[in-house]
Amino acid sequence: MSGKVLNKMMGILGMEDNYDDYDEQEDVLDEQEEQEDDDYDLLNSKKGKILNIHTSSSVKVEIVKPYDFEEATSVCESLKKRKIIVINTTALDNKIAQRFLDFVGGACYISGGELQEVEKGIYIISPSNVEIDNSLKTELSSKGVFSFIK
């Protein structure tokens, strides 16, 4: 009772305690409930998702032998669909082949992909999610097996 009178006096003087009185027992119960919820979440999260590896989308490789420059747009569309593309430019004139590769190489650069020469006139374009390792080619060319490729 004297606590209430003291609180009223402090309120009049402007030194009132603005904090609400609350029961500490409620905090203990809330912490216990949160702990139980966390334990339940841990048990459920350990089950996880089971993914079948074979159901994931497979990587497709497209082999293209263009006969004119207009086929560059279809190659770029395939690259947009994240396909690996092997291009054989031997059927094209050298100047047209250079234009073709410049166009496709620009699209490859914009998409974050990679354009590499496999052999003279044969190129491989890979999207950004595929990494091409050509260490075997450099190793074989340094040992003399493919010394003509430089």
mmCIF file of C-alpha atoms in Angstrom:
data_model
loop_
_atom_site.group_PDB
_atom_site.id
_atom_site.type_symbol
_atom_site.label_atom_id
_atom_site.label_comp_id
_atom_site.label_asym_id
_atom_site.label_seq_id
_atom_site.Cartn_x
_atom_site.Cartn_y
_atom_site.Cartn_z
ATOM 1 C CA MET A 1 0.000 0.000 0.000
ATOM 2 C CA SER A 2 2.803 2.396 0.877
ATOM 3 C CA GLY A 3 4.346 1.512 -2.468
ATOM 4 C CA LYS A 4 1.286 2.853 -4.268
ATOM 5 C CA VAL A 5 1.371 6.120 -2.322
ATOM 6 C CA LEU A 6 5.075 6.474 -3.038
ATOM 7 C CA ASN A 7 4.480 5.815 -6.744
ATOM 8 C CA LYS A 8 1.738 8.476 -6.842
ATOM 9 C CA MET A 9 4.011 11.010 -5.164
ATOM 10 C CA MET A 10 6.813 10.251 -7.605
ATOM 11 C CA GLY A 11 4.341 10.600 -10.466
ATOM 12 C CA ILE A 12 3.292 14.036 -9.273
ATOM 13 C CA LEU A 13 6.915 15.136 -9.006
ATOM 14 C CA GLY A 14 7.687 13.785 -12.508
ATOM 15 C CA MET A 15 9.989 11.033 -11.319
ATOM 16 C CA GLU A 16 7.549 8.306 -12.123
ATOM 17 C CA ASP A 17 8.778 4.907 -13.184
ATOM 18 C CA ASN A 18 7.282 4.422 -16.668
ATOM 19 C CA TYR A 19 7.957 0.724 -16.755
ATOM 20 C CA ASP A 20 5.045 -1.644 -16.551
ATOM 21 C CA ASP A 21 5.087 -4.173 -13.791
ATOM 22 C CA TYR A 22 5.171 -7.649 -15.153
ATOM 23 C CA ASP A 23 5.515 -11.092 -13.821
ATOM 24 C CA GLU A 24 8.934 -12.703 -14.246
ATOM 25 C CA GLN A 25 7.208 -16.071 -14.299
ATOM 26 C CA GLU A 26 5.773 -15.206 -17.734
ATOM 27 C CA ASP A 27 9.294 -14.637 -19.104
ATOM 28 C CA VAL A 28 10.443 -18.022 -17.860
ATOM 29 C CA LEU A 29 7.450 -19.707 -19.481
ATOM 30 C CA ASP A 30 8.032 -17.852 -22.761
ATOM 31 C CA GLU A 31 11.690 -18.915 -22.806
ATOM 32 C CA GLN A 32 10.704 -22.544 -22.183
ATOM 33 C CA GLU A 33 8.158 -22.429 -25.010
ATOM 34 C CA GLU A 34 10.719 -20.900 -27.386
ATOM 35 C CA GLN A 35 13.220 -23.615 -26.479
ATOM 36 C CA GLU A 36 10.619 -26.305 -27.182
ATOM 37 C CA ASP A 37 9.815 -24.681 -30.542
ATOM 38 C CA ASP A 38 13.522 -24.545 -31.435
ATOM 39 C CA ASP A 39 13.939 -28.216 -30.517
ATOM 40 C CA TYR A 40 10.942 -29.106 -32.678
ATOM 41 C CA ASP A 41 12.336 -27.091 -35.597
ATOM 42 C CA LEU A 42 15.707 -28.830 -35.269
ATOM 43 C CA LEU A 43 14.073 -32.242 -35.371
ATOM 44 C CA ASN A 44 12.057 -31.344 -38.460
ATOM 45 C CA SER A 45 14.937 -29.662 -40.273
ATOM 46 C CA LYS A 46 17.150 -32.732 -39.938
ATOM 47 C CA LYS A 47 14.751 -34.672 -42.121
ATOM 48 C CA GLY A 48 15.553 -32.320 -45.005
ATOM 49 C CA LYS A 49 14.534 -32.643 -48.582
ATOM 50 C CA ILE A 50 15.424 -35.708 -50.558
ATOM 51 C CA LEU A 51 16.260 -34.847 -54.125
ATOM 52 C CA ASN A 52 16.648 -37.360 -56.862
ATOM 53 C CA ILE A 53 19.781 -36.516 -58.777
ATOM 54 C CA HIS A 54 18.322 -37.840 -61.991
ATOM 55 C CA THR A 55 15.310 -35.534 -61.902
ATOM 56 C CA SER A 56 17.399 -32.381 -62.059
ATOM 57 C CA SER A 57 17.640 -30.734 -65.435
ATOM 58 C CA SER A 58 20.275 -32.306 -67.608
ATOM 59 C CA VAL A 59 22.896 -30.333 -69.479
ATOM 60 C CA LYS A 60 22.449 -30.357 -73.228
ATOM 61 C CA VAL A 61 25.168 -29.944 -75.827
ATOM 62 C CA GLU A 62 24.232 -28.547 -79.210
ATOM 63 C CA ILE A 63 26.482 -29.058 -82.229
ATOM 64 C CA VAL A 64 26.127 -26.421 -84.953
ATOM 65 C CA LYS A 65 27.655 -26.146 -88.408
ATOM 66 C CA PRO A 66 26.475 -22.774 -89.723
ATOM 67 C CA TYR A 67 26.349 -22.026 -93.440
ATOM 68 C CA ASP A 68 25.539 -18.308 -93.138
ATOM 69 C CA PHE A 69 25.692 -15.458 -90.637
ATOM 70 C CA GLU A 70 21.946 -15.526 -89.902
ATOM 71 C CA GLU A 71 22.360 -18.722 -87.874
ATOM 72 C CA ALA A 72 24.203 -16.726 -85.197
ATOM 73 C CA THR A 73 20.917 -15.666 -83.598
ATOM 74 C CA SER A 74 19.820 -19.281 -83.092
ATOM 75 C CA VAL A 75 23.185 -20.019 -81.462
ATOM 76 C CA CYS A 76 22.655 -17.057 -79.122
ATOM 77 C CA GLU A 77 19.160 -18.307 -78.260
ATOM 78 C CA SER A 78 20.618 -21.702 -77.353
ATOM 79 C CA LEU A 79 23.203 -19.970 -75.181
ATOM 80 C CA LYS A 80 20.387 -18.081 -73.455
ATOM 81 C CA LYS A 81 18.829 -21.461 -72.629
ATOM 82 C CA ARG A 82 22.149 -22.378 -70.960
ATOM 83 C CA LYS A 83 23.137 -25.023 -73.467
ATOM 84 C CA ILE A 84 26.722 -25.894 -74.320
ATOM 85 C CA ILE A 85 27.314 -25.247 -78.021
ATOM 86 C CA VAL A 86 29.997 -26.659 -80.272
ATOM 87 C CA ILE A 87 30.388 -24.604 -83.459
ATOM 88 C CA ASN A 88 32.063 -25.861 -86.618
ATOM 89 C CA THR A 89 32.840 -22.813 -88.776
ATOM 90 C CA THR A 90 34.686 -24.682 -91.532
ATOM 91 C CA ALA A 91 31.761 -24.250 -93.954
ATOM 92 C CA LEU A 92 31.909 -20.439 -93.646
ATOM 93 C CA ASP A 93 34.135 -17.988 -95.484
ATOM 94 C CA ASN A 94 36.902 -16.666 -93.193
ATOM 95 C CA LYS A 95 35.467 -13.132 -92.986
ATOM 96 C CA ILE A 96 31.941 -14.391 -92.318
ATOM 97 C CA ALA A 97 33.268 -16.866 -89.756
ATOM 98 C CA GLN A 98 35.060 -14.003 -87.999
ATOM 99 C CA ARG A 99 31.864 -11.909 -87.932
ATOM 100 C CA PHE A 100 29.919 -14.948 -86.727
ATOM 101 C CA LEU A 101 32.354 -15.556 -83.870
ATOM 102 C CA ASP A 102 32.440 -11.868 -82.963
ATOM 103 C CA PHE A 103 28.642 -11.791 -82.705
ATOM 104 C CA VAL A 104 28.389 -15.028 -80.744
ATOM 105 C CA GLY A 105 31.388 -14.097 -78.597
ATOM 106 C CA GLY A 106 29.684 -10.839 -77.631
ATOM 107 C CA ALA A 107 26.554 -12.691 -76.582
ATOM 108 C CA CYS A 108 28.724 -15.136 -74.677
ATOM 109 C CA TYR A 109 30.501 -12.290 -72.889
ATOM 110 C CA ILE A 110 27.237 -10.589 -71.929
ATOM 111 C CA SER A 111 25.815 -13.811 -70.476
ATOM 112 C CA GLY A 112 29.004 -14.514 -68.514
ATOM 113 C CA GLY A 113 29.874 -17.551 -70.603
ATOM 114 C CA GLU A 114 33.089 -18.637 -72.204
ATOM 115 C CA LEU A 115 34.216 -19.100 -75.817
ATOM 116 C CA GLN A 116 37.197 -21.363 -76.488
ATOM 117 C CA GLU A 117 38.795 -22.745 -79.599
ATOM 118 C CA VAL A 118 38.952 -26.526 -79.614
ATOM 119 C CA GLU A 119 40.648 -26.890 -82.963
ATOM 120 C CA LYS A 120 41.053 -24.768 -86.064
ATOM 121 C CA GLY A 121 37.514 -23.773 -87.062
ATOM 122 C CA ILE A 122 35.886 -25.607 -84.105
ATOM 123 C CA TYR A 123 34.797 -23.649 -81.041
ATOM 124 C CA ILE A 124 32.944 -24.414 -77.839
ATOM 125 C CA ILE A 125 30.685 -21.962 -76.052
ATOM 126 C CA SER A 126 29.686 -22.648 -72.492
ATOM 127 C CA PRO A 127 27.195 -20.745 -70.328
ATOM 128 C CA SER A 128 28.202 -19.248 -66.996
ATOM 129 C CA ASN A 129 27.209 -22.347 -65.021
ATOM 130 C CA VAL A 130 29.656 -24.602 -66.931
ATOM 131 C CA GLU A 131 33.409 -24.489 -66.526
ATOM 132 C CA ILE A 132 35.682 -25.736 -69.303
ATOM 133 C CA ASP A 133 39.033 -27.186 -68.306
ATOM 134 C CA ASN A 134 41.572 -27.226 -71.110
ATOM 135 C CA SER A 135 44.575 -28.309 -69.051
ATOM 136 C CA LEU A 136 44.876 -31.550 -71.044
ATOM 137 C CA LYS A 137 45.182 -29.617 -74.297
ATOM 138 C CA THR A 138 47.961 -27.399 -72.926
ATOM 139 C CA GLU A 139 49.725 -30.377 -71.370
ATOM 140 C CA LEU A 140 49.650 -32.388 -74.585
ATOM 141 C CA SER A 141 50.764 -29.450 -76.709
ATOM 142 C CA SER A 142 53.741 -28.835 -74.423
ATOM 143 C CA LYS A 143 54.805 -32.502 -74.600
ATOM 144 C CA GLY A 144 54.870 -32.472 -78.364
ATOM 145 C CA VAL A 145 51.873 -34.683 -79.118
ATOM 146 C CA PHE A 146 49.882 -31.705 -80.390
ATOM 147 C CA SER A 147 52.797 -29.353 -80.885
ATOM 148 C CA PHE A 148 51.183 -27.972 -84.051
ATOM 149 C CA ILE A 149 48.326 -26.468 -81.971
ATOM 150 C CA LYS A 150 49.365 -23.132 -80.482
#
